[in-house]
Coordinates of C-alpha atoms and ligand atoms in Angstrom, one line a residue:
M1 CA -4.6 2.9 -20.0
T2 CA -2.1 3.7 -17.3
Q3 CA 1.2 4.9 -18.6
Q4 CA 4.3 3.0 -17.8
Q5 CA 6.1 4.7 -15.0
P6 CA 9.8 5.3 -15.3
G7 CA 10.3 3.6 -12.0
A8 CA 8.5 0.5 -13.2
A9 CA 10.4 0.3 -16.5
T10 CA 12.9 -1.9 -14.9
G11 CA 12.9 -3.7 -11.6
A12 CA 16.7 -4.1 -11.6
S13 CA 17.4 -0.8 -9.8
A14 CA 14.6 -1.8 -7.4
L15 CA 16.7 -4.7 -6.2
G16 CA 18.2 -2.3 -3.7
L17 CA 15.0 -2.7 -1.8
I18 CA 15.7 -6.3 -0.8
R19 CA 19.5 -6.1 -0.6
P20 CA 19.6 -5.4 3.1
F21 CA 17.4 -8.4 3.9
V22 CA 19.4 -10.7 1.7
R23 CA 22.4 -9.7 3.7
Q24 CA 20.6 -10.1 7.0
Y25 CA 19.4 -13.6 6.2
S26 CA 22.5 -14.7 4.3
S27 CA 23.3 -17.6 6.6
R28 CA 19.9 -19.1 5.9
L29 CA 20.4 -18.5 2.2
I30 CA 23.9 -20.0 2.1
G31 CA 22.7 -23.0 4.2
G32 CA 19.8 -23.6 1.8
L33 CA 21.9 -23.3 -1.3
G34 CA 24.4 -25.7 0.3
A35 CA 21.6 -28.3 0.9
L36 CA 20.5 -27.7 -2.7
L37 CA 24.0 -28.4 -4.0
A38 CA 24.1 -31.6 -1.9
V39 CA 20.8 -32.7 -3.5
D40 CA 22.1 -32.2 -7.0
L41 CA 25.4 -33.9 -6.3
L42 CA 23.7 -36.9 -4.7
Q43 CA 21.4 -37.1 -7.7
L44 CA 24.3 -37.2 -10.1
G45 CA 25.5 -40.3 -8.3
I46 CA 22.4 -42.3 -9.3
P47 CA 23.2 -42.6 -13.0
R48 CA 26.7 -43.8 -12.2
L49 CA 25.3 -46.6 -10.1
V50 CA 22.8 -47.4 -12.8
K51 CA 25.7 -47.5 -15.3
R52 CA 27.6 -49.9 -13.1
A53 CA 24.6 -52.3 -12.9
V54 CA 23.9 -52.1 -16.6
D55 CA 27.6 -52.8 -17.5
F56 CA 27.6 -55.8 -15.1
L57 CA 24.5 -57.1 -16.9
A58 CA 25.9 -56.3 -20.4
H59 CA 29.2 -58.1 -19.7
G60 CA 27.4 -61.0 -18.0
T61 CA 29.4 -60.4 -14.8
A62 CA 26.4 -59.4 -12.6
S63 CA 26.1 -61.2 -9.3
Q64 CA 23.2 -60.9 -6.9
I65 CA 25.5 -59.3 -4.3
A66 CA 26.7 -56.7 -6.8
L67 CA 23.2 -55.8 -7.8
A68 CA 22.1 -55.7 -4.2
Q69 CA 25.0 -53.4 -3.4
S70 CA 24.0 -51.0 -6.3
A71 CA 20.4 -51.1 -5.1
F72 CA 21.4 -50.3 -1.5
S73 CA 23.6 -47.5 -2.6
I74 CA 20.8 -46.0 -4.6
F75 CA 18.6 -46.3 -1.5
L76 CA 21.1 -44.4 0.6
L77 CA 21.4 -41.7 -2.0
A78 CA 17.6 -41.4 -2.2
V79 CA 17.4 -41.0 1.6
G80 CA 20.2 -38.4 1.6
I81 CA 18.4 -36.5 -1.3
A82 CA 15.1 -36.5 0.6
G83 CA 16.7 -35.2 3.8
C84 CA 18.6 -32.4 2.0
R85 CA 15.5 -31.5 0.0
F86 CA 13.7 -30.9 3.3
V87 CA 16.5 -28.7 4.5
W88 CA 16.7 -26.5 1.5
R89 CA 12.9 -26.1 1.3
Y90 CA 12.8 -25.1 4.9
L91 CA 15.7 -22.7 4.7
I92 CA 15.1 -21.1 1.3
L93 CA 11.3 -20.8 1.4
G94 CA 11.7 -19.6 4.9
F95 CA 14.2 -17.0 3.6
S96 CA 11.7 -15.8 1.0
R97 CA 9.0 -15.4 3.6
L98 CA 11.3 -13.5 5.9
V99 CA 12.2 -11.1 3.1
E100 CA 8.5 -10.7 2.2
R101 CA 7.7 -10.0 5.9
D102 CA 10.4 -7.4 6.2
L103 CA 9.6 -5.8 2.9
R104 CA 5.9 -5.5 3.8
D105 CA 6.9 -4.0 7.2
D106 CA 9.1 -1.5 5.4
F107 CA 6.4 -0.7 2.9
F108 CA 3.9 -0.1 5.6
R109 CA 6.2 2.0 7.7
H110 CA 7.0 4.1 4.6
L111 CA 3.3 4.5 3.8
L112 CA 2.8 5.9 7.2
T113 CA 5.4 8.6 6.6
L114 CA 3.7 9.8 3.4
D115 CA 1.1 12.6 3.6
R116 CA -2.1 13.8 2.0
P117 CA -0.8 14.9 -1.4
F118 CA 0.6 11.3 -2.0
F119 CA -2.7 9.6 -1.0
Q120 CA -4.6 12.0 -3.1
K121 CA -2.8 10.6 -6.2
K122 CA -2.6 6.9 -5.2
P123 CA -5.9 5.2 -4.6
V124 CA -6.2 2.8 -1.6
G125 CA -7.0 -0.1 -3.8
A126 CA -3.8 0.3 -5.8
I127 CA -1.8 0.4 -2.5
M128 CA -3.6 -2.8 -1.4
A129 CA -2.8 -4.5 -4.6
L130 CA 0.9 -3.7 -4.1
A131 CA 0.9 -5.0 -0.6
T132 CA -0.7 -8.3 -1.6
N133 CA -0.2 -9.3 -5.2
D134 CA 3.1 -7.6 -5.9
L135 CA 4.6 -8.6 -2.6
G136 CA 3.5 -12.2 -3.5
A137 CA 5.3 -12.0 -6.8
V138 CA 8.5 -10.8 -5.1
Q139 CA 8.2 -13.7 -2.5
L140 CA 7.7 -16.2 -5.3
A141 CA 10.8 -15.0 -7.1
G142 CA 12.9 -14.9 -3.9
G143 CA 11.8 -18.4 -2.9
M144 CA 10.9 -20.8 -5.7
G145 CA 12.6 -18.5 -8.4
L146 CA 15.8 -18.5 -6.5
V147 CA 15.7 -22.3 -5.9
A148 CA 14.9 -23.1 -9.5
C149 CA 17.6 -20.8 -10.7
A150 CA 20.3 -22.2 -8.4
D151 CA 19.1 -25.7 -9.0
A152 CA 19.1 -25.3 -12.7
A153 CA 22.5 -23.8 -12.7
I154 CA 24.1 -26.4 -10.5
M155 CA 22.3 -29.3 -12.1
G156 CA 22.9 -28.0 -15.6
I157 CA 26.7 -27.5 -15.1
A158 CA 27.1 -30.8 -13.2
A159 CA 25.0 -32.9 -15.6
M160 CA 27.0 -31.5 -18.5
A161 CA 30.3 -32.1 -16.7
C162 CA 29.2 -35.8 -16.2
M163 CA 28.1 -36.1 -19.8
A164 CA 31.4 -34.6 -20.9
Y165 CA 33.2 -37.1 -18.7
I166 CA 31.5 -39.9 -20.6
S167 CA 31.9 -38.4 -24.1
P168 CA 32.8 -34.8 -24.9
R169 CA 31.9 -35.2 -28.5
L170 CA 28.4 -36.5 -27.7
T171 CA 27.9 -33.7 -25.2
L172 CA 28.7 -31.1 -27.8
I173 CA 26.2 -32.7 -30.2
A174 CA 23.5 -32.9 -27.4
V175 CA 23.8 -29.2 -26.5
I176 CA 23.5 -27.9 -30.0
P177 CA 19.9 -26.8 -29.7
M178 CA 20.3 -25.1 -26.4
P179 CA 21.5 -21.6 -27.5
L180 CA 18.1 -21.4 -29.2
L181 CA 16.5 -21.5 -25.8
A182 CA 18.7 -18.8 -24.4
L183 CA 17.9 -16.5 -27.3
L184 CA 14.2 -17.1 -27.1
T185 CA 14.2 -16.3 -23.4
R186 CA 16.0 -13.1 -24.0
V187 CA 13.6 -12.0 -26.7
L188 CA 10.5 -12.9 -24.7
S189 CA 11.5 -11.5 -21.3
A190 CA 10.9 -7.9 -22.3
R191 CA 7.5 -8.8 -23.5
L192 CA 6.9 -10.7 -20.4
H193 CA 7.8 -7.7 -18.3
R194 CA 5.4 -5.4 -20.2
R195 CA 2.5 -7.8 -20.1
F196 CA 3.0 -8.6 -16.4
L197 CA 3.1 -4.9 -15.6
K198 CA -0.2 -4.5 -17.4
V199 CA -1.7 -7.4 -15.4
Q200 CA -0.6 -6.0 -12.1
E201 CA -1.9 -2.5 -13.0
Q202 CA -5.2 -3.9 -14.1
F203 CA -5.4 -5.8 -10.8
S204 CA -4.8 -2.5 -9.0
H205 CA -7.8 -1.0 -10.8
L206 CA -9.9 -4.0 -10.0
T207 CA -9.0 -3.9 -6.3
E208 CA -9.6 -0.1 -6.1
F209 CA -12.9 -0.5 -7.8
A210 CA -14.0 -3.3 -5.4
R211 CA -12.9 -1.2 -2.5
S212 CA -14.7 2.0 -3.5
T213 CA -17.8 0.0 -4.3
I214 CA -18.0 -1.7 -1.0
T215 CA -17.2 1.4 1.0
S216 CA -20.0 3.3 -0.8
I217 CA -22.5 0.5 -0.9
R218 CA -25.2 2.6 0.8
L219 CA -25.0 5.3 -1.8
L220 CA -25.0 2.8 -4.5
K221 CA -28.2 1.2 -3.2
A222 CA -29.9 4.6 -2.7
Y223 CA -29.2 5.4 -6.3
T224 CA -30.0 1.9 -7.5
Q225 CA -26.7 1.7 -9.3
E226 CA -25.9 -2.0 -8.5
G227 CA -26.4 -3.1 -12.1
S228 CA -24.1 -0.5 -13.7
Q229 CA -21.5 -1.0 -11.0
A230 CA -21.6 -4.8 -11.5
E231 CA -21.2 -4.2 -15.3
S232 CA -18.2 -1.9 -14.8
F233 CA -16.7 -4.5 -12.5
N234 CA -17.3 -7.2 -15.1
R235 CA -15.6 -5.0 -17.7
L236 CA -12.6 -4.5 -15.5
G237 CA -12.5 -8.2 -14.7
R238 CA -12.7 -9.2 -18.4
Q239 CA -9.8 -6.8 -19.2
Y240 CA -7.8 -8.4 -16.3
Q241 CA -8.6 -11.9 -17.7
Q242 CA -7.6 -10.9 -21.2
D243 CA -4.3 -9.3 -19.9
N244 CA -3.6 -12.5 -18.1
I245 CA -4.2 -14.5 -21.3
R246 CA -1.9 -12.3 -23.2
L247 CA 0.7 -12.9 -20.5
A248 CA 0.0 -16.7 -20.6
R249 CA 0.6 -16.6 -24.3
V250 CA 4.2 -15.5 -23.7
H251 CA 5.2 -17.9 -21.0
G252 CA 3.0 -20.5 -22.7
T253 CA 5.5 -20.3 -25.6
L254 CA 8.5 -20.7 -23.4
F255 CA 7.5 -23.9 -21.8
P256 CA 6.7 -26.1 -24.8
I257 CA 9.8 -24.7 -26.6
S258 CA 12.0 -25.7 -23.7
G259 CA 10.5 -29.2 -23.8
L260 CA 11.0 -29.4 -27.6
V261 CA 14.6 -28.4 -27.3
G262 CA 15.1 -31.1 -24.6
N263 CA 13.6 -33.7 -26.9
I264 CA 15.7 -32.6 -29.9
S265 CA 18.8 -33.1 -27.7
L266 CA 17.5 -36.6 -26.9
L267 CA 17.0 -37.6 -30.5
L268 CA 20.5 -36.4 -31.4
T269 CA 21.9 -38.4 -28.5
I270 CA 20.1 -41.5 -29.4
F271 CA 21.2 -41.3 -33.0
F272 CA 24.8 -40.3 -32.5
G273 CA 25.3 -41.9 -29.1
G274 CA 23.9 -45.2 -30.5
R275 CA 26.5 -45.1 -33.2
L276 CA 29.3 -44.6 -30.6
V277 CA 28.0 -47.7 -28.7
I278 CA 28.0 -49.7 -31.9
G279 CA 31.5 -48.5 -32.7
G280 CA 32.6 -49.5 -29.2
A281 CA 33.6 -45.9 -28.2
I282 CA 31.4 -46.0 -25.1
T283 CA 29.7 -48.9 -23.3
V284 CA 25.9 -49.5 -23.1
G285 CA 26.1 -48.4 -19.4
D286 CA 27.7 -45.1 -20.5
F287 CA 24.9 -44.7 -23.0
V288 CA 22.2 -45.3 -20.4
A289 CA 24.0 -43.0 -17.9
F290 CA 24.4 -40.3 -20.6
I291 CA 20.6 -40.4 -21.3
S292 CA 19.9 -40.1 -17.6
Y293 CA 22.1 -37.1 -17.4
L294 CA 20.4 -35.6 -20.4
Y295 CA 17.1 -36.0 -18.6
M296 CA 18.6 -34.2 -15.7
L297 CA 19.5 -31.5 -18.1
T298 CA 16.0 -31.2 -19.4
W299 CA 14.8 -29.8 -16.1
P300 CA 17.3 -26.9 -16.1
M301 CA 16.3 -26.2 -19.7
M302 CA 12.6 -26.2 -18.8
A303 CA 13.5 -24.1 -15.7
V304 CA 15.1 -21.4 -17.8
G305 CA 11.6 -20.4 -19.0
W306 CA 10.0 -20.7 -15.7
V307 CA 12.8 -18.9 -13.8
A308 CA 12.9 -16.1 -16.4
N309 CA 9.1 -15.8 -15.9
L310 CA 9.3 -15.8 -12.1
F311 CA 12.2 -13.3 -11.9
Q312 CA 10.7 -11.0 -14.5
R313 CA 7.5 -10.9 -12.4
G314 CA 9.4 -10.4 -9.2
L315 CA 11.4 -7.6 -10.7
T316 CA 8.4 -5.9 -12.2
S317 CA 6.6 -6.0 -8.9
L318 CA 9.6 -4.8 -7.1
G319 CA 9.8 -1.9 -9.5
R320 CA 6.1 -1.1 -8.7
L321 CA 6.8 -1.2 -4.9
D322 CA 10.0 0.9 -5.4
E323 CA 7.9 3.6 -7.0
V324 CA 6.0 4.0 -3.7
M325 CA 9.2 3.5 -1.6
K326 CA 10.8 6.4 -3.5
A327 CA 8.0 8.8 -2.9
N328 CA 8.9 11.3 -0.3
P329 CA 6.6 13.1 2.1
T330 CA 5.9 16.6 0.8
L331 CA 6.3 17.9 4.3
A332 CA 9.6 17.5 6.0
D333 CA 11.0 18.6 9.3
P334 CA 13.4 21.5 9.2
A335 CA 17.1 20.6 9.5
Q336 CA 17.2 22.3 13.0
P337 CA 13.7 22.6 14.4
L338 CA 13.1 25.2 17.0
A339 CA 11.5 24.4 20.3
F340 CA 7.8 25.0 20.4
P341 CA 7.3 28.3 22.3
V342 CA 5.6 27.8 25.6
G343 CA 2.4 29.4 26.7
Q344 CA -1.0 29.7 25.0
T345 CA -0.7 29.4 21.3
E346 CA -1.2 32.4 19.1
I347 CA -1.8 31.8 15.5
S348 CA -0.9 34.5 13.1
L349 CA -1.3 34.4 9.3
R350 CA 0.7 36.9 7.2
N351 CA -0.4 37.3 3.6
L352 CA -1.1 33.6 3.3
H353 CA -1.4 32.4 -0.3
F354 CA -2.1 28.7 -1.0
R355 CA -2.8 26.8 -4.2
Y356 CA -3.3 23.1 -4.5
D357 CA -1.1 21.2 -6.8
G358 CA -2.4 21.2 -10.4
Q359 CA -5.0 23.9 -9.6
E360 CA -4.9 27.3 -11.3
Q361 CA -6.9 29.3 -8.8
P362 CA -5.5 29.8 -5.3
A363 CA -7.6 28.3 -2.6
L364 CA -6.4 31.0 -0.2
A365 CA -5.1 34.5 -1.1
E366 CA -3.8 37.4 1.0
V367 CA -5.1 36.0 4.2
S368 CA -3.7 38.0 7.2
C369 CA -5.1 37.7 10.7
V370 CA -4.2 36.9 14.3
I371 CA -6.0 34.5 16.6
R372 CA -4.7 35.3 20.0
G373 CA -3.9 32.5 22.5
G374 CA -7.0 31.3 24.2
E375 CA -9.4 32.9 21.8
I376 CA -12.3 31.1 20.3
V377 CA -12.8 32.3 16.7
G378 CA -15.5 31.4 14.2
L379 CA -14.9 31.0 10.5
V380 CA -17.7 31.3 8.0
G381 CA -17.9 31.4 4.3
R382 CA -19.7 29.9 1.3
S383 CA -18.9 26.4 0.1
G384 CA -15.5 26.3 -1.6
S385 CA -14.4 29.6 0.0
G386 CA -11.3 27.9 1.5
K387 CA -12.3 27.2 5.1
S388 CA -11.2 23.5 5.1
T389 CA -8.0 24.5 3.3
L390 CA -7.1 26.8 6.1
C391 CA -7.8 24.0 8.7
H392 CA -5.6 21.6 6.7
L393 CA -2.7 24.1 6.7
L394 CA -3.0 24.7 10.4
A395 CA -3.1 20.9 11.0
R396 CA 0.1 20.7 8.9
Q397 CA -1.3 18.5 6.2
Y398 CA 0.0 20.4 3.2
P399 CA 3.2 22.3 2.9
V400 CA 3.2 26.1 3.0
E401 CA 5.7 28.7 2.1
D402 CA 8.0 30.3 4.7
G403 CA 6.8 33.3 6.5
V404 CA 3.1 32.9 6.2
I405 CA 1.9 31.0 9.2
F406 CA 3.3 31.7 12.7
L407 CA 2.7 30.0 16.0
N408 CA 3.6 32.2 18.9
G409 CA 5.7 34.3 16.5
V410 CA 7.7 31.3 15.2
D411 CA 7.4 30.4 11.5
I412 CA 5.5 27.1 11.3
N413 CA 8.2 25.8 8.9
R414 CA 10.9 26.2 11.6
L415 CA 9.0 23.8 13.9
S416 CA 9.0 20.0 13.6
L417 CA 5.9 18.5 12.1
A418 CA 5.3 16.4 15.2
A419 CA 5.7 19.4 17.5
V420 CA 2.9 21.2 15.7
R421 CA 0.6 18.2 15.2
E422 CA 1.0 17.3 18.8
R423 CA -0.5 20.7 19.8
V424 CA -3.4 20.6 17.4
A425 CA -6.6 18.7 18.0
Y426 CA -8.2 18.6 14.6
V427 CA -11.7 17.4 13.8
P428 CA -11.9 17.1 10.0
Q429 CA -15.1 17.9 8.0
D430 CA -15.6 14.3 6.9
V431 CA -15.7 12.4 10.2
L432 CA -13.7 9.2 10.4
L433 CA -14.6 6.6 13.0
F434 CA -13.3 3.1 13.4
S435 CA -15.1 -0.2 13.6
D436 CA -14.7 -0.4 17.4
T437 CA -16.5 0.5 20.6
V438 CA -17.7 4.1 21.4
A439 CA -15.1 4.3 24.2
A440 CA -12.2 3.2 22.0
N441 CA -13.2 5.7 19.3
I442 CA -13.3 8.6 21.8
G443 CA -10.0 7.4 23.4
F444 CA -8.3 6.8 20.1
G445 CA -5.7 9.6 20.5
N446 CA -5.3 9.0 24.2
P447 CA -5.3 5.3 25.0
E448 CA -4.4 6.0 28.6
A449 CA -7.6 8.0 29.2
S450 CA -9.8 6.9 32.1
Q451 CA -13.5 6.2 31.7
E452 CA -14.2 9.4 33.6
Q453 CA -12.2 11.5 31.2
I454 CA -13.9 9.8 28.2
E455 CA -17.3 10.6 29.7
A456 CA -16.3 14.2 30.5
A457 CA -15.4 14.7 26.9
A458 CA -18.7 13.1 25.8
R459 CA -20.6 15.4 28.1
I460 CA -18.9 18.5 26.6
C461 CA -20.1 17.3 23.2
R462 CA -23.6 16.6 24.5
I463 CA -23.5 12.9 23.5
H464 CA -23.1 11.3 27.0
E465 CA -26.8 10.7 27.6
E466 CA -27.3 9.2 24.1
I467 CA -24.3 6.9 24.6
L468 CA -25.8 5.6 27.9
G469 CA -28.9 4.8 25.9
F470 CA -27.1 2.5 23.5
S471 CA -27.4 -1.2 24.2
E472 CA -24.0 -1.6 25.8
G473 CA -23.3 2.1 26.6
Y474 CA -19.7 3.1 26.0
Q475 CA -18.9 -0.5 25.1
T476 CA -21.3 -0.6 22.1
R477 CA -19.6 -1.4 18.9
I478 CA -20.4 1.2 16.3
G479 CA -19.9 -0.9 13.1
E480 CA -17.8 -0.2 10.1
R481 CA -17.1 3.6 10.1
G482 CA -19.8 4.1 12.6
V483 CA -22.7 2.8 10.4
K484 CA -24.8 2.1 13.5
L485 CA -24.8 5.8 14.5
S486 CA -26.7 8.8 13.2
G487 CA -24.7 11.5 11.4
G488 CA -24.9 13.9 14.3
Q489 CA -23.8 11.2 16.8
R490 CA -20.8 10.4 14.7
Q491 CA -19.8 14.0 14.5
R492 CA -20.1 14.5 18.3
I493 CA -18.1 11.3 19.0
A494 CA -15.4 12.6 16.7
L495 CA -15.4 16.0 18.5
A496 CA -15.2 14.2 21.9
R497 CA -12.2 12.4 20.6
A498 CA -10.5 15.7 19.8
I499 CA -11.5 17.3 23.0
L500 CA -10.1 14.4 25.0
L501 CA -6.7 15.1 23.5
D502 CA -6.7 18.4 25.5
R503 CA -4.3 20.2 23.2
P504 CA -3.5 23.9 23.1
M505 CA -5.2 24.4 19.7
L506 CA -8.5 23.0 18.6
I507 CA -9.7 23.1 15.0
I508 CA -13.2 22.1 14.3
D509 CA -14.0 22.0 10.6
D510 CA -17.7 22.2 10.3
S511 CA -17.9 19.1 12.3
L512 CA -21.3 19.7 13.8
S513 CA -23.2 20.3 10.6
A514 CA -25.5 17.3 11.2
V515 CA -26.2 18.3 14.7
D516 CA -29.3 20.5 15.4
L517 CA -28.7 24.2 15.7
E518 CA -29.4 24.5 19.5
T519 CA -27.1 21.6 20.4
E520 CA -24.3 23.0 18.2
Q521 CA -24.8 26.3 19.9
E522 CA -24.7 24.7 23.4
I523 CA -21.5 22.8 22.5
I524 CA -19.7 25.8 21.1
S525 CA -20.7 28.0 24.1
G526 CA -19.6 25.3 26.4
L527 CA -16.1 25.2 24.9
A528 CA -15.0 28.5 26.5
T529 CA -15.9 27.1 30.0
F530 CA -14.5 23.6 29.5
L531 CA -11.4 24.4 27.5
P532 CA -10.0 27.6 29.1
G533 CA -6.8 28.9 27.5
R534 CA -7.2 26.8 24.3
T535 CA -7.0 28.6 21.0
C536 CA -10.0 27.4 19.0
L537 CA -10.9 27.9 15.3
I538 CA -14.5 26.8 14.6
V539 CA -15.7 26.5 11.1
S540 CA -19.4 26.4 10.6
H541 CA -21.6 26.9 7.7
R542 CA -24.3 28.3 10.1
I543 CA -23.6 31.7 11.6
A544 CA -26.0 31.4 14.5
P545 CA -24.0 29.0 16.7
L546 CA -21.0 31.2 16.3
R547 CA -22.7 34.4 17.5
D548 CA -21.2 34.3 20.9
T549 CA -17.6 33.7 19.8
V550 CA -15.2 36.6 20.4
R551 CA -14.7 37.0 16.7
I552 CA -15.9 35.7 13.4
M553 CA -13.9 35.7 10.2
V554 CA -15.6 35.7 6.9
L555 CA -13.9 34.0 3.9
E556 CA -15.0 34.5 0.3
E557 CA -13.2 33.0 -2.6
G558 CA -10.1 32.4 -0.5
R559 CA -9.9 35.9 0.8
L560 CA -10.6 37.2 4.3
L561 CA -13.5 39.5 3.6
A562 CA -14.2 40.8 7.0
Q563 CA -13.8 40.0 10.7
G564 CA -15.3 41.1 14.0
N565 CA -17.9 40.1 16.4
H566 CA -21.4 39.3 15.3
A567 CA -22.8 42.7 15.9
E568 CA -19.9 44.5 14.3
L569 CA -20.1 42.3 11.2
L570 CA -23.8 42.8 10.9
A571 CA -23.2 46.5 10.9
T572 CA -20.1 46.6 8.6
S573 CA -20.2 43.7 6.2
P574 CA -23.1 43.5 3.7
F575 CA -21.9 40.0 2.7
Y576 CA -22.2 38.8 6.2
R577 CA -25.5 40.5 6.8
T578 CA -27.0 38.9 3.7
M579 CA -25.6 35.5 4.6
Y580 CA -27.0 35.8 8.1
H581 CA -30.5 37.0 7.0
Q582 CA -30.7 34.3 4.4
Q583 CA -29.9 31.6 7.0
Q584 CA -32.4 33.1 9.4
M585 CA -35.2 33.2 6.8
H586 CA -34.4 29.7 5.8
R587 CA -34.7 28.6 9.5
H588 CA -37.9 30.4 10.1
R589 CA -39.4 28.8 7.0
E590 CA -38.3 25.4 8.2
E591 CA -39.9 26.1 11.6
E592 CA -43.2 27.1 10.1
L593 CA -43.4 23.9 8.1
Ligands
LIG1 N1 -7.3 18.4 -2.3 C1 -7.6 19.4 -3.1 N2 -7.0 19.5 -4.3 C2 -7.4 20.4 -5.2 N3 -8.2 21.4 -4.9 C3 -8.9 21.4 -3.8 C4 -8.6 20.4 -2.8 N4 -9.4 20.6 -1.7 C5 -10.1 21.7 -2.0 N5 -9.8 22.2 -3.2 C6 -10.4 23.4 -3.8 O1 -10.0 24.5 -3.0 C7 -11.1 25.4 -2.8 C8 -11.4 25.6 -1.4 O2 -11.9 24.3 -0.9 P1 -12.2 24.1 0.7 O3 -12.4 22.7 0.9 O4 -11.2 24.8 1.5 O5 -13.7 24.9 0.8 P2 -14.6 25.0 2.1 O6 -14.7 26.4 2.3 O7 -14.1 24.1 3.2 O8 -16.0 24.5 1.5 P3 -17.1 23.7 2.2 O9 -17.9 24.7 3.0 O10 -17.9 23.1 1.1 O11 -16.5 22.6 3.1 C9 -12.2 24.8 -3.7 O12 -12.3 25.5 -4.9 C10 -11.8 23.4 -3.9 O13 -12.3 22.9 -5.1
LIG2 MG1 -14.9 22.5 4.0

């Protein structure tokens, strides 16, 4: 099972997350608490009026007018209570919703600052659970939890004061069982925290499992794995339910015990209070009023358990959110970024080593080369040789050491992240499209682009004609992640999106692998004409489409094995020659079939 994180061990330090919002909405909070105080004070008036009426009756001095006066006063109090209740609900519950909204905004904004290494560790489902379930728990604690706590405190103190006014001795007797409740709450709250943390973590697993199942539904069906997947889901769901029951067992103990304590107080009051009435120390009206106050005290007692539960949940969830809020992006801007050098962009790698976190083998080692401004260079190599890694580094997705990557002679670490990213148009190997229209997908990075510009990019990528053939042309919606398109169409739309950005550097990571060879070759050959002056790095697992590029670099096990144009490499690199001939043979065999 997931280990308890230090950050989640206590939510108390995480309170800092909501402190600024509490300050910002303090007038709402103070107004709400004021209305709550008014409700409680007005409520305390009712037993006093009841006492008056009972004493009139007991002494035989009751008149119709006196009774009507008491009734009317109670009515006025009741109306006042209802009005104030509305006000506190509106203000305090509104406060908790505002805090929730701002916290969610902050959380989202912070997520956007984090980079690949973070998301590699934290699954999307877990993040979604935080943004829904955990934020919900914080909202509940900041709304109803706060109300119940304030209400219980005000009511508890005020009711006890009124009881003490009637009889201090009887009050002392009535509150004898209460410390038991405080002790119990203290003992149980640690357990409550642990079990709630487990519940929330299990919910994260459940959410992540559902998300990954739904996003890979096609694969699942192709491999007829629906049954086993449903079974795994069921197992996770059962675990979640059991964790919830274990949690319910804890707060299920708190509630009945709070009620029991209240009833023990009542029986003590009836016995000892009754004796005081018999002895003439207090009147029957006092006795009735005292019991009414005791009932008022029952709610705060019950609330102790409930509030402890709500606060503990809120704090636990806040701790879980805080863990993400404390995560820093692994890439940061330098303290004093240099201006990006003007002109065509030259990329130079100097003895570049790179190892992924937690991996023993470097993904890239001793890579040194220069891609001059405006050059179109191909990159080939076997699977796992480090091609994508190099693309990630150039697109500034992972941190690199100082002095290994230079753009126009300036160390990449001396430039701001945005300055570099704004100059790179990057097409990742796994194409990502949005559930929107074709036009919106191509124009994603450049919302100002005109229809002509979008079409021009599509033409460069040899996809324009096919788009026109779709039912609604460029306005055709492509379904979730582009499910309505073929693999090659998706890749070319993703490439068009990058080309439309018209940036000085273009990095294409094997993004035409599903396109037929001739089309890939046509597109790559066209780049020199359509994108003059742009520095392009084109990864391809097929050599043939790269034949016309000025230079091809060959990676093998993270090392730059050879570089040169196609003819040179055929002549000098046995590795390249073998790779090329194998691909040619494979192609001829396919053509013969
Ligand atoms: N995020 C990652 N974390 C850890 N190791 C990784 C990660 N991405 C890649 N690797 C490892 O780094 C090495 C190089 O991977 P890379 O993706 O760069 O290969 P590639 O040349 O692009 O392969 P392909 O042609 O299959 O796309 C591989 O051994 C791979 O297992
Ligand atoms: Mg790759």
